[in-house]
Structures are given as structure tokens and as C-alpha cells.
Amino acid sequence: MPRVRSVAGQVFLLQLVIMVLFAAAAGGALVVQARESSTQEARQLSKGVAQSFARAPGTLDAMKSGRPTALLQPRAEDTRKNTGVDYVVAFDPQGFRWTHPDPRLIGEHIYAKREGAAADRPFTKTFEGSLGLAVDTTVPVYDTNGISIVGFVSVGVTVASVDDVVQDQLPQLLGFAGGALAVAAGGTALVSWRLRRQTRGLDPSEMTRMYEHHDAVLHAVREGVLIIGGDGRLLLANDEARRLLDLPVDAEERRVGDLGLEAGTAALLGSGRPVTDVVHLAGDRLLAVNVRPVDPDDRPAGSVATLRDTTELRALAGRAEVARERLGLLYEAGVRIGTTLDVVRTAQELAEVAVPRFADAATVDLLDPVLRGAASAGPGPEMRRVAVHGADGARSLYPVGELIRFVPTSPVAVGAERGRAVLDVDLTASGGWMSAQDPGRARRVLDLGFHSLITVPLQARGVVLGMASFWRSDGVPFGAEDLAFAEELAARAAVAVDNARRYTREHTLAETLQRSLLPSSLPDHAAVEVAHRYLPALEGVGGDWFDVIPLPGARVALVVGDVVGHGLHAAATMGRLRTAVHNFSALDLPPDELLGHLDELVARIDGDGDGNTEWDGESVSGATCLYAIYDPASGMCSLARSGHPEPALVHPDGTVEFLRVPGSPPLGLGGGLPFETAALPLPEGSRLVLYTDGLIEDRERGIDSGLDALRDALAHSGRAPEETCRDVLDAMLPARSSDDIALLVARTRLLDPSQVAEWDVPGDPAVVAGIRAEVTGRLRTWGLEEMAFTTELIVSELVTNAIRYGIEPIRLRVLHDGDSLICEVADGSSTSPHLRRAATTDEGGRGLFLVAQFARRWGTRYMARGKVIWTEQSTRSPAGEPEEVSAEALLDQWEDAAW
């Protein structure tokens, strides 16, 4: 090809190549677009026709009929002709055709009908057939049950030829390309003509020489320009270059080495090798030198050098670098300080961020109330050191934990009083306050080289929380810019410290409230031996609770509950529910009825909220409870739960079983549905384990794996409840608990049969005397003869009333449990006696009052059928004679209520 020298010709060739490439790319894109468009239309058409035919009325019935071909073939052909598809084929689940455009193929088998797809959903595939590119969609037809497939409908569409589309649009594309080339040729010719006219016919070499000698040298710029020939002579220097290098007037046409420049700079400029931003000292200036070689066609090789004065720029760059580092340090402080809601840890993070990038040592002192989470009453002279970080010299400062009383002249006291940062540039000159504070420590500090100090108050919401001190022993002393940075750093840290303080206060209040609401110790009980654990979550205390409540008849109630959430609201809610459980337990209700009353109470509490408290919008919803009653006389345990995990039972041989207690929704969410109770016998010496979900579930462990781990931890025989608690927590306690954990372990006991006496009582008042005699004999066996009189009185009254007002069967049971003597009279009626005033003319009705006076306590317990009237007497302090306890005048005020 001929070599084109003119710029216009070169531009025209470039435009020609671009237009050819553009036409080729446009043609290719046209082909791809046509194919994609045709394929997409075919897919949509085949899919729409297949689904419409499959879901059309009568298709399913025709497929299920005995002659599907006769019913479907006409409809398939009508559909194919009306929609423009190439075929509509219906076939059975085994792949044999019912319909086809070619009747000869009806009944033939379709091979690979569902290749690469499942048979239970529509499937569209594209393939290259004898007619070209085609699209096929197969749709299953389900029976009325929506499960079994009756048959399939397959619709195919041949994709339109791409060549037809391309041939229609290709002439337009070629015409557009040709027109563009013509316009480009005309524009190039016009530009060439105007260029030669504006340069007055100058030769390009002459224009280049003019550019090198004149236009390239901009005398007004603030950058020196030197043009040096291939022989090392200076051809041209602008005014800035002369000023920067202090060149003589006749510097041009002289060798660079003869201009009196610094040797390194002269050698660099005369070498002609390319360099970039090489800094050289020229007098009192720092010059950044750039050299680029040039190679004109008609002259020996030379070079162009540029010079830039970087003296001021270097100083500005240094300050910019310091500012950049400070911004980076502030960003790091925002990320690292306050990662936890712990006051001491936050102070330590502040010291670690400041050292060594800002100071050589850093200390943080806080007021004692801040460490406890209390609000500071104002700056004081006494602060406690909570953080020290830095070089070895930091050991000479006050250690962590020491309470320091700063002298009034110290920067800490001055800064705390004024609420502003204090800068001490020279500690050696102003160290009087150090000697007044601690002379020995002051000498060690100065001997270790600490020479300047910045003390900044940690101030949030207008209150001084403490002071941060930054010490330097290396480098330049602190300055005004450092003071401003220290204030900004301390301001960010103070917010984190105050957040940690407020969290500490709330956490302390919530924990104090919860500890006060939880039982400090559990009562000793003859029915069970218990041990318990409570572990609050790291994020804050929650609403888990447990309790052991003695019940009449030597029975005991075991309770574990959980209120979802953390903080004061959860702790207060837990206290309300625990109090309610105690109150309902005093009524001696069965577990299902107790949870029913508790559910109503929670729902009523949620409905009575007025939104005027601090916990506006929060409710008790989400509370769970497990309530169990164990009877040591029979060994039976009754349990009911509301949204709570099932308890575990460890048999005496170490076998672990999770009791199947019927589940119910959490408290307040049941909508009034009844609760269910599970009653099962517990072997003596077995361990009943009640727990909250925080023990078995956390962020890294599901409930199933947690239950398996709990089963493994409990599977040991002969373990005491305390040992069981220890085993469970050692195996189950997560590294960082996100929820409270409450654990209650009770080992069951059974009353010795010799401690229980029972009698069936006939409905005849004449048997009361015999019953009294038998009870007296049993008391004599137990060594309780001194209680015979009062016990006979109680038994006579209760048995007589049961015979007179109750319903058979009537049964008397007397229990000797530790320091208690319990009398229980059961009958089939549901009425219970009540104390009331008796008239002076009444002949009777005072027996129940005597029972209440001689018994330590008494009450009524309802069963599924009937009730039990019980009394409890203390064997340690036997009652005196009747005439010593009550007066006749007092007895006249009371009588029994009707049963």
C-alpha cells in the first residue's frame, strides 16, 4: 500500500477503517438480534399455546376418556392452524401420541420426550431440526387431584429465517456506511485545505521547528523549560528556568556543564536519559527535574527538561500528610473505640488508639461514679486510673486501679475544672505541679524523657466524666494543632464512655432488680433435694426465673419461667409473674388451672397498658412457664407447660428421658384455650431437670443439637443435684451467651409408709369416736402423744363436717413430715367451709374456728372429683390446752359456714 505522509490522509484512512469495522459489527449485531427475537417469539408462542390447550375445557376429560385421539385430534389441528404453530401433539404419560399433524405418527412413541427436565412441570427446549431452528414446549396435564399426571401437550414452532431479516436491512446498513465514508472524505479534504490556508503553505518541518523554538516554550508558566541539543548544548531556556537555575544571560548555545549548575543536576540535564521528578538541591531551592528525549527527523537527538520548584510544595505536602494521618487516626478511633459497652474497656481502647501514632504514652482517669454507671455530680480532684498504655516509660505513671487525688495546679485538675484541654509544652520548665503531686514519680517521669503533655477532659452532654492524658518522650513537643486533634479524639471517646456508663447503670439496675425478685435461697423440703443456677446473658439481664414453693400435704411445686427480652422491663415483668405464681399456688390449684389463671392475668396486663410508662409499647407477650407439683406420698408428679421446653427426667440408673408434657402457646397468646396436665410417677432418687431455652439454644446451636448435648450431660447415675448443675453448665454453657439461663434440678424422695396413715370413713357419725382412737394410737407410735388432744379435736371437727355436709366416699389421711403433722379429710363434694361470725344464740358453728386456732394453717384443695380439707400442725411447738388459748367470749363471735 502507498505510504500516506499527510495528516489529512492518515485521518481519512483511520476513518475508513472505523467505518468498515462499524458496518461489520452492525451486521453481526443485526444477525444476533434477529435470531434472538425470532427465538423468543417462538418460545412465547409455543408456551402460550401449550398451556392454553392443556388447560382448555375438555382436554382433561378427553385424555381420561376411552378415545382420546378421536376427541383431541380435531381440536389439536384447529389450534395448530389458528395459532400458526407447526404442530400440537398430545401424548400419554408413557410417551405414545394421541395427536399429530401427520396421522400416520399417531400412536407412535416419542423418544427422549423430557430430556434434561422433570416430568412434573412445563419444559421448553430449542433444537435444530430438518426445518431449521425450532422451539418445543411440553406441558403436563394434571388430574383433578392436582397430583397425578394424565398426559402431556407438546407444541412446536419453527423459528423464522434470520437471512430474510438481514437481507431486508443490509442495503440500508451499507448505504449508511457509504454515506458516512463520503462525508468523512469530504470533511478531510476541507480540513486539509483550511490547514494549508491558515499556515500559508508552510512545510511541516518548518512548522515543527517553529513549535520547538517558540510555541513549546511558554515563558509565562511557573515551570522551567530547557531544550538541550544532542551535543549537550542549551538551545532554549524560558524565564522560569533562568530564575530557578540562576542562569547567565548568554546561557543559550553553551554546554550544560559550563553553566555553573550543581554537578548532579548538570550531569542529569546533559545525559539526555529520561527521568521523572528527580529532586535536586539548587541553592536554597528543591527542584523536581523531568527529562524527556526528542528525536526530530532532520536534527541530532536532543532532550526537553522541565523544572518545578517543590520547596513550598514539600512543606505543604508534609502538612497534608500529617492531616491525612490524623483523619485516618480519627476514623480508626471511631471504629475501635466503643466496641463494647464496658467503661474500662472503652477507656483502654482510647489509650491503645492514641499510642504510638499520636503520643508515646496515654492514660485515662475516670470519676468513681462513672465506673459504677452513676451520673457524675461534677468534676472533682479524685479520679481512678482505668487505662495506661505506651512505651516502657508508661510504667512510671500511676498504675491502673489507683485512686489519685490531683493537686489543684495539675493539668488534670485544671482541665477538669475548666472543661477545656490543657497543653504543657515543656514539662521540665513547668514541672512544679508534678513535684507537688508526687516528687519521686515526677523525677522518674522526667528522667525517662517525657517532655510534653496534653490533658483533655472526657466530656459528654456537658458533664465531665474523666480526663485523658497524652505524653510524648520522642519527637517534637505537642503544638496547637495537636491540641485540637486531642480534643476531637477525646470528644469521640467521651460519647462511647458515656454510652458505656449509661448501659452499666441500666444493667446494674436491671440486675439488682432481678436479683431482688429471684429467690435468694430455696427452702429445704422433705419431698425433693434441689439445686439451681441462674446465669444472665452478656447483653443484659433478662426475664428467666425459677422457684420452689411448698404446698400442703408435704407436696412441693417446681416452677421455671422465661420472659422474652432483656433489661428492666423483662426483669419487672418476671417479678410480677413470679408473684402471681406464688399467689395462685396459695390457692392450691392444679397445674393446668394455675397456668389458665396466669394466662388470663398476662392477657389482662397487656390489655390494660395505657402507654404512659417508660416501657410504652412493650407487653408481657412471649412469657413461658413450666409448673410441676410433686407428691412424695404417692410419688406422682403433675406437670403443665405454656410455650416452655419439655423437662428432662434422669432415672436412678442414669437413663435420660424428656417428658412428653402437652404443649400450649406462650402466656397471653392462648386465646383462652384450656391447658393440659400430664401426671406420671417418678421413681425415688430420680432427678427432674427444669430449664429455660437459653441453655439449649443459641446463635450457633439449634434446639435439637442442644437437647442431644443436654442428654449427654445428664446421663450419669448417682449424681447429686449440685453435681448435676455443674455437669450441665460445664458441657452446655456457650462462650458468649445471648440469653439468660435458668436451671433447676430436683431429686425426688418418697415418704416412708410408716409416715402415712389412711382410713376410709363410713357416712355414720357414730364412727368418729373410733377414728379418733385410731389417730391417737398412730400419734403414740410417732411419739407425738402431747399433740393427741388438739389432733383429736381437729379430726373430730373435719370428719364430722364431712359426714354431715359432704358426699361419700370420705377418706382421712394423717402425714408426719419432719416438723409437721398434716391431717387431710377428702370427700366427694365441691363446697368448702368458711369462717364467719356466730350469733350469741347459736348452739354450734364454732368448731372450725377452733381448728383454725390450733392448726398452724388450714385450707381447701379441690380435685377432679371432690375436695380435700387439710390442716397443718407444728410438732416443735405443740398447742396448749383449749382453755389456755381462747376465751369463751371470743368463741362466741364465730361459727362454721355451710359446706
PDB file of C-alpha atoms in Angstrom, residues 138 361 468 488:
ATOM      1  CA  THR A 138     -44.204 -29.611  26.767  1.00  0.00           C
ATOM      2  CA  ALA A 361       2.035   7.088  76.286  1.00  0.00           C
ATOM      3  CA  ALA A 468      -7.383  11.614  79.089  1.00  0.00           C
ATOM      4  CA  GLU A 488     -11.531  15.815  68.773  1.00  0.00           C
TER       5      GLU A 488
END
